[in-house]
mmCIF file of C-alpha atoms and ligand atoms in Angstrom:
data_model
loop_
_atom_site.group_PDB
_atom_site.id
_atom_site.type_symbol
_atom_site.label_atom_id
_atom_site.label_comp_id
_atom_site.label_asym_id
_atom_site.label_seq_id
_atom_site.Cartn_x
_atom_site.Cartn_y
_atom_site.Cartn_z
ATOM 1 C CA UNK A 1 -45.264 44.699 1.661
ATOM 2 C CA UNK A 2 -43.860 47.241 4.310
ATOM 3 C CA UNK A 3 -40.960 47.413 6.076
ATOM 4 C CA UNK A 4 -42.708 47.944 9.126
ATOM 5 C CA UNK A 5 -42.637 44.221 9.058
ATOM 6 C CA UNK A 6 -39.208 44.197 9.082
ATOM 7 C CA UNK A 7 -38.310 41.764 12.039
ATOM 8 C CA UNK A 8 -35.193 44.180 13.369
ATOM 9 C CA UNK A 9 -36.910 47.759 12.473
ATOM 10 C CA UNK A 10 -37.527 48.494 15.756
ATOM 11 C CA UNK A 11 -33.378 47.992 16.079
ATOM 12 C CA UNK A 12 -31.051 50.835 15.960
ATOM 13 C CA UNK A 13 -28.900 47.929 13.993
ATOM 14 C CA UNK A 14 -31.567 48.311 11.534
ATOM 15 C CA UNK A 15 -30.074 51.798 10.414
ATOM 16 C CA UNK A 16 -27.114 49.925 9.256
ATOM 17 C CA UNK A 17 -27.961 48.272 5.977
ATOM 18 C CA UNK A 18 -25.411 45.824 4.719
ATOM 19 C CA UNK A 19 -24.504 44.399 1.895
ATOM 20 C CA UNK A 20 -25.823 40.658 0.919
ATOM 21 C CA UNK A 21 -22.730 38.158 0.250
ATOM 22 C CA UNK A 22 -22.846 34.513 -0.681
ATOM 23 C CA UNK A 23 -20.215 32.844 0.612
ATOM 24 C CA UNK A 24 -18.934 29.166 -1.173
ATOM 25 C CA UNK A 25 -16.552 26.812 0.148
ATOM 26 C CA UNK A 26 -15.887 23.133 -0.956
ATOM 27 C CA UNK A 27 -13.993 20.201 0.896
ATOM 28 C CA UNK A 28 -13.721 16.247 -0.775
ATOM 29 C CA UNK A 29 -16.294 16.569 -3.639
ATOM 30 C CA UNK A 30 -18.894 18.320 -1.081
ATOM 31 C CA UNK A 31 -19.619 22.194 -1.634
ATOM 32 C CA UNK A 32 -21.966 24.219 -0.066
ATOM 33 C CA UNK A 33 -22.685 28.415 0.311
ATOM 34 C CA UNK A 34 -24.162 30.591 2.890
ATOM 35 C CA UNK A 35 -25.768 33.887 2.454
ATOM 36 C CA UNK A 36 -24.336 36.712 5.155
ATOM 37 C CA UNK A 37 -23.684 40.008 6.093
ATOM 38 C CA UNK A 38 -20.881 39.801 8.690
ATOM 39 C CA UNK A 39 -18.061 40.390 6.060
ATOM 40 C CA UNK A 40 -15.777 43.482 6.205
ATOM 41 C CA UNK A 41 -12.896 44.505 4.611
ATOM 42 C CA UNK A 42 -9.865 44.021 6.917
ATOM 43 C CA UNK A 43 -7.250 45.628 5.117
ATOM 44 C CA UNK A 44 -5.988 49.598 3.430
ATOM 45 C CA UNK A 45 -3.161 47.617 1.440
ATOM 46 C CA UNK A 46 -4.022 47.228 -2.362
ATOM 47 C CA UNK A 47 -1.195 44.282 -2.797
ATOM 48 C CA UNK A 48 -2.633 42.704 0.738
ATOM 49 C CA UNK A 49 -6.346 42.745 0.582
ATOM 50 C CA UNK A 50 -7.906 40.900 3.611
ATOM 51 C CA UNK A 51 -11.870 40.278 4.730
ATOM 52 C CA UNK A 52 -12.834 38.719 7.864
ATOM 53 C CA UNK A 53 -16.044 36.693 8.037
ATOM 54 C CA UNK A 54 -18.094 35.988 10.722
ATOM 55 C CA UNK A 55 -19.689 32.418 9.860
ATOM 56 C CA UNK A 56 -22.151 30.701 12.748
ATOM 57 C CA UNK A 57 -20.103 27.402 13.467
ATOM 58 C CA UNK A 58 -23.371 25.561 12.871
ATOM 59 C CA UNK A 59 -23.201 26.005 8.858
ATOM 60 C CA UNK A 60 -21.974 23.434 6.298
ATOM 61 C CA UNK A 61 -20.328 26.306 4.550
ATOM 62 C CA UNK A 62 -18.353 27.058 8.274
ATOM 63 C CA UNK A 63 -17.619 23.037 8.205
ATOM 64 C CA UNK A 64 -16.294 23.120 5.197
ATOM 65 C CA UNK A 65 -14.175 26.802 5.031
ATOM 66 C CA UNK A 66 -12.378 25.166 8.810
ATOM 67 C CA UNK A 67 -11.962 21.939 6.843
ATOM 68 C CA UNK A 68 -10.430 23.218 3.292
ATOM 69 C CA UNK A 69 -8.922 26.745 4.449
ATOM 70 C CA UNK A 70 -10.337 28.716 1.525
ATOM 71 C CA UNK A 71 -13.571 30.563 0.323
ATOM 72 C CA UNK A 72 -14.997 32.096 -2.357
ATOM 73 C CA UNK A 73 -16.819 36.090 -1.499
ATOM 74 C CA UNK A 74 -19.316 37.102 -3.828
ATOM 75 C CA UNK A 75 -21.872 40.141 -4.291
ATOM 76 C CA UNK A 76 -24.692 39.426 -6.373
ATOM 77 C CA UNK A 77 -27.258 41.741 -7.707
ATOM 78 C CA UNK A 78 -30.970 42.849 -6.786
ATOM 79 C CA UNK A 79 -32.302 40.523 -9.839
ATOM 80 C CA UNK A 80 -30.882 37.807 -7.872
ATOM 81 C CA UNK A 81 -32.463 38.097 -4.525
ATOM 82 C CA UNK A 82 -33.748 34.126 -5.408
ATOM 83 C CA UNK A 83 -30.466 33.387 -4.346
ATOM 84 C CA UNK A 84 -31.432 34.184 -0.859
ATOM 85 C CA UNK A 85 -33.972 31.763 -0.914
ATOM 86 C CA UNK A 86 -31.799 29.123 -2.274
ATOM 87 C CA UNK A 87 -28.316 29.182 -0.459
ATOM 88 C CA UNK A 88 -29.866 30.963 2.832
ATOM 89 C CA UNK A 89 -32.747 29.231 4.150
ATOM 90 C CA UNK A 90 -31.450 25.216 3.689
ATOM 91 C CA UNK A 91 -28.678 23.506 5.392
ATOM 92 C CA UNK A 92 -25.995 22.721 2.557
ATOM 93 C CA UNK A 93 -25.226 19.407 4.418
ATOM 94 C CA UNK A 94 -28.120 17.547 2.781
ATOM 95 C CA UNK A 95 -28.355 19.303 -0.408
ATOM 96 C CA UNK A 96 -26.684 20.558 -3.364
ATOM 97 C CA UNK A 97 -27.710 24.368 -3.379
ATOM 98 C CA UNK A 98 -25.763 24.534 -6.678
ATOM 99 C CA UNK A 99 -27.990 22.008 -8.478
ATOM 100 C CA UNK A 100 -28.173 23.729 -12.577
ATOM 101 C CA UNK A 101 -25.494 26.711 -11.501
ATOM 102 C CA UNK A 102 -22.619 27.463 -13.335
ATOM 103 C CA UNK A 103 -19.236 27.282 -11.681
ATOM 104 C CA UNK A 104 -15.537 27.719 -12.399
ATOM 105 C CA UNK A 105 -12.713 28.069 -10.049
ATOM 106 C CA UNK A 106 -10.051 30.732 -9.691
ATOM 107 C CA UNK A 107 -7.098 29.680 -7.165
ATOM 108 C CA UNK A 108 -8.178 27.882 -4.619
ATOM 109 C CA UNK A 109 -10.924 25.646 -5.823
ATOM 110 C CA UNK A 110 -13.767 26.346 -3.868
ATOM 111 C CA UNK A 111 -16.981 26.933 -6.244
ATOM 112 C CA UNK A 112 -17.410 30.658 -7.877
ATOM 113 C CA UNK A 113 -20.505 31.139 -9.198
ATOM 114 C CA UNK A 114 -20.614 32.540 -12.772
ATOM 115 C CA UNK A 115 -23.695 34.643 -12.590
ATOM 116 C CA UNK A 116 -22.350 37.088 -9.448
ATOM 117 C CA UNK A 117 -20.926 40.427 -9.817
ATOM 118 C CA UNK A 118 -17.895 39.559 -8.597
ATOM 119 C CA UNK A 119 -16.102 36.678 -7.046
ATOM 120 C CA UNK A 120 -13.304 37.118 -4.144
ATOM 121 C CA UNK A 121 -11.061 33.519 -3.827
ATOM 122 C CA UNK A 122 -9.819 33.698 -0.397
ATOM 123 C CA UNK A 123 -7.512 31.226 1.858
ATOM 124 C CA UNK A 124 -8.197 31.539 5.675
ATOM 125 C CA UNK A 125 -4.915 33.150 7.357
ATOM 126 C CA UNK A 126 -6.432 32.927 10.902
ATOM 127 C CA UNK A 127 -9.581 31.806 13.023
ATOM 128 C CA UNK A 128 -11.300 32.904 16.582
ATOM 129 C CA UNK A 129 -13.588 30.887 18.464
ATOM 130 C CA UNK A 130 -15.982 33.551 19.733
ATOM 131 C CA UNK A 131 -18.702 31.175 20.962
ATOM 132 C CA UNK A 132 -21.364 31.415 18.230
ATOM 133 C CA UNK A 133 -19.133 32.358 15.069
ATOM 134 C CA UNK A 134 -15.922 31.938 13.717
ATOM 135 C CA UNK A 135 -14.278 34.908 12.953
ATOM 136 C CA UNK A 136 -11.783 33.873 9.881
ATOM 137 C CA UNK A 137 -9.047 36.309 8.614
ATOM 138 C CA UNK A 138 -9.098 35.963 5.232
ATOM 139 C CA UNK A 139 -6.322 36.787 2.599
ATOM 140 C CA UNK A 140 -7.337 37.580 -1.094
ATOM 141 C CA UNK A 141 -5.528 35.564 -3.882
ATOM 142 C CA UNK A 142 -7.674 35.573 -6.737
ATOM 143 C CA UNK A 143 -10.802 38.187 -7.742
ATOM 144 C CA UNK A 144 -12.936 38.257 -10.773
ATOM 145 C CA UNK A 145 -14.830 40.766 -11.532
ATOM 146 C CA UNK A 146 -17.961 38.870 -13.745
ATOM 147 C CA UNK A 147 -21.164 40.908 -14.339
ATOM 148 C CA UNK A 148 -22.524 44.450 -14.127
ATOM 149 C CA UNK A 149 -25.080 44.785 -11.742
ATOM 150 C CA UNK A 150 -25.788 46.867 -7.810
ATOM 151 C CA UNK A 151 -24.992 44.587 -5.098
ATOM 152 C CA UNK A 152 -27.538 43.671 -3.107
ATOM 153 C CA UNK A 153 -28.582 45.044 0.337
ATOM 154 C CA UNK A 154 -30.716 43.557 2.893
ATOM 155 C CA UNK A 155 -33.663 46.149 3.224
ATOM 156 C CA UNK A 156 -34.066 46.547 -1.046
ATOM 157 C CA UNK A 157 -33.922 42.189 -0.476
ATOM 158 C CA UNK A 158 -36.906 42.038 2.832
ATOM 159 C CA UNK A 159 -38.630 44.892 0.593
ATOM 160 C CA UNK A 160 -38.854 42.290 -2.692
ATOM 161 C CA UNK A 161 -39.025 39.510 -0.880
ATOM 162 C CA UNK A 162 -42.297 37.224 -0.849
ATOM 163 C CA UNK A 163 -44.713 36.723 2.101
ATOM 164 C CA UNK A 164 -43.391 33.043 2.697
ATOM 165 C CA UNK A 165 -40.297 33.510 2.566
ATOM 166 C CA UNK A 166 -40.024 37.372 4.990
ATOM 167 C CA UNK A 167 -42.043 34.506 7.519
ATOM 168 C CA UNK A 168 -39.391 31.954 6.778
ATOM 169 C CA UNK A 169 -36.511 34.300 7.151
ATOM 170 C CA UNK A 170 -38.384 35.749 10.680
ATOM 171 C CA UNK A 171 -38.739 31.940 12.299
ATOM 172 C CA UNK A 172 -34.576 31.222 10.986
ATOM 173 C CA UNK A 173 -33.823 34.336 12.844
ATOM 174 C CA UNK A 174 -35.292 33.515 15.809
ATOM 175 C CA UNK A 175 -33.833 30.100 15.865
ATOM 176 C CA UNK A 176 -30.350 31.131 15.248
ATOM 177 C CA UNK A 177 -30.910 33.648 17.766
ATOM 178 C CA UNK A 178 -31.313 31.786 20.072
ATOM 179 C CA UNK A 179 -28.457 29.031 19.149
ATOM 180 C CA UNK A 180 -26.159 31.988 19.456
ATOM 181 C CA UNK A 181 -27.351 33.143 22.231
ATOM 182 C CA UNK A 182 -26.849 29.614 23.742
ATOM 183 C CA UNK A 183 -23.238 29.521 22.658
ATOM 184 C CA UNK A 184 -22.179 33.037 23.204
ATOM 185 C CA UNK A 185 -23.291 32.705 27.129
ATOM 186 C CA UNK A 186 -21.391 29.148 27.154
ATOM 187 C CA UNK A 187 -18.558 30.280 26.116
ATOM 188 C CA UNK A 188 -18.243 33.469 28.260
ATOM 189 C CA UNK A 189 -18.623 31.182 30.898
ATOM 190 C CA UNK A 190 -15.705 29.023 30.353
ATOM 191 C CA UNK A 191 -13.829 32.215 29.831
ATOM 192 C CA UNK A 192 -14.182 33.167 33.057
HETATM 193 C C1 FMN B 201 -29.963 37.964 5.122
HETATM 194 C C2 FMN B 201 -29.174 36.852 5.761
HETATM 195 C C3 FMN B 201 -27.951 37.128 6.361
HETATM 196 C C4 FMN B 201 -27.190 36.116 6.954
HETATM 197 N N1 FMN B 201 -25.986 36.411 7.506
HETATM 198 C C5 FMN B 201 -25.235 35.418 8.045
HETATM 199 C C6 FMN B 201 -23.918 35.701 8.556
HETATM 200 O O1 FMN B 201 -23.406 36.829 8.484
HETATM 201 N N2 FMN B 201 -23.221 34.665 9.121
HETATM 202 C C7 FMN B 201 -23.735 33.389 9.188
HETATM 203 O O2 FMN B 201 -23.070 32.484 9.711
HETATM 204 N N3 FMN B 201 -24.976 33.096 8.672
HETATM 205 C C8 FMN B 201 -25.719 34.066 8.111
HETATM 206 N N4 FMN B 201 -26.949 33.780 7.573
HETATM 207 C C9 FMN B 201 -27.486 32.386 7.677
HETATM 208 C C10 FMN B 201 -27.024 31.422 6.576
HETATM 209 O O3 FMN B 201 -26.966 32.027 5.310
HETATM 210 C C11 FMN B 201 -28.007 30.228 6.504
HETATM 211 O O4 FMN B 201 -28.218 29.652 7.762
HETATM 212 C C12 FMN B 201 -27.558 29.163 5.509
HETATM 213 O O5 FMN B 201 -28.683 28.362 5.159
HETATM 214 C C13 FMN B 201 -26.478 28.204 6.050
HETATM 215 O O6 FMN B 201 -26.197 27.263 5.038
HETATM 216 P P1 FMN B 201 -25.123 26.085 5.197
HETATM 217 O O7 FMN B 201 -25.516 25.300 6.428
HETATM 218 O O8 FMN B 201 -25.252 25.286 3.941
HETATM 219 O O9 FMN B 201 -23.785 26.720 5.335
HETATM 220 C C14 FMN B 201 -27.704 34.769 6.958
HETATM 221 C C15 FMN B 201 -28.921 34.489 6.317
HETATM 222 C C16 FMN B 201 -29.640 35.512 5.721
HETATM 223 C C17 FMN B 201 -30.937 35.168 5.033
#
């Protein structure tokens, strides 16, 4: 294992190491959850907290966040880098990724998952079409905070992560990659 291998070390991008979040939404009895690191913190005001996610437009879990408004934030720990595996890799639109989890809700009703650190229930207050994401403006209305643990971060996850699955994370990249590279020229195009 070395992070040599690391498909983006080479990248001054690679200097910034964010955190891992697993994002959960849930429209008409379907549910799915993407793992990503485009989420920041949009907002100083303790009685107004705000994120905005950046979700490609291709994901169930984007589908389903434009269809039912609301989301679910959560950091989860190093012991659960699985969860990578499970909720980042596979399309949600043909499988249950939550198959044997435990869920409850807090306001809005999309799925929070029990075993994070912390869950952030969140109901969209804006989009923009940027070509290959959507850029939602999320406001806070519920949090949880659930377990102890360290929030994950992507180098301690590529570090711990098998063989199989740094090679199936490398040949994802590359294919979203290119998807977004697709739809980002396409739509500066029509901007024009
Ligand atoms: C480390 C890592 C970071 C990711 N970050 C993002 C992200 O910020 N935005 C995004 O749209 N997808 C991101 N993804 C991709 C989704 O998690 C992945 O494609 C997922 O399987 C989509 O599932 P869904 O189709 O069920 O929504 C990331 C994946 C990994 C492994």
């Amino acid at each position: 294992m070395n992070s040599d291998d690391n498909p983006i070390s080479n990248d001054p991008f690679a200097l910034v190491d964010p955190q891992l979040w697993l994002i959960t939404s849930a429209f008409q009895n379907h549910r799915s959850g993407l793992i990503a690191t485009f989420v920041t913190k949009a907002s100083i005001v303790p009685d107004c907290p705000r994120f905005v996610i950046g979700l490609a437009r291709q994901h169930e879990t984007c589908r389903l966040i434009k269809e039912s408004g609301s989301c679910v934030l959560h950091l989860f720990s190093r012991e659960q880098t699985h969860w990578v595996e499970r909720f980042g890799v596979p399309s949600g639109s043909q499988t249950d990724k939550f198959q044997s989890t435990s869920t409850q809700t807090i306001k809005t009703g999309a799925p929070v998952l029990s075993d994070a650190i912390c869950a952030f229930d969140c109901q969209v207050e804006q989009s923009w079409e940027t070509g290959d994401r959507i850029l939602f403006l999320l406001q806070v209305v519920g949090v949880k905070m659930l377990n102890p643990g360290t929030p994950l971060r992507f180098t301690q996850m590529w570090n711990t992560a098998s063989t199989e699955l740094r090679q199936t994370l490398s040949v994802l990249l590359v294919r979203d990659q290119q998807i977004d590279r697709q739809a980002i020229l396409k739509w500066r195009e029509e901007a024009e």
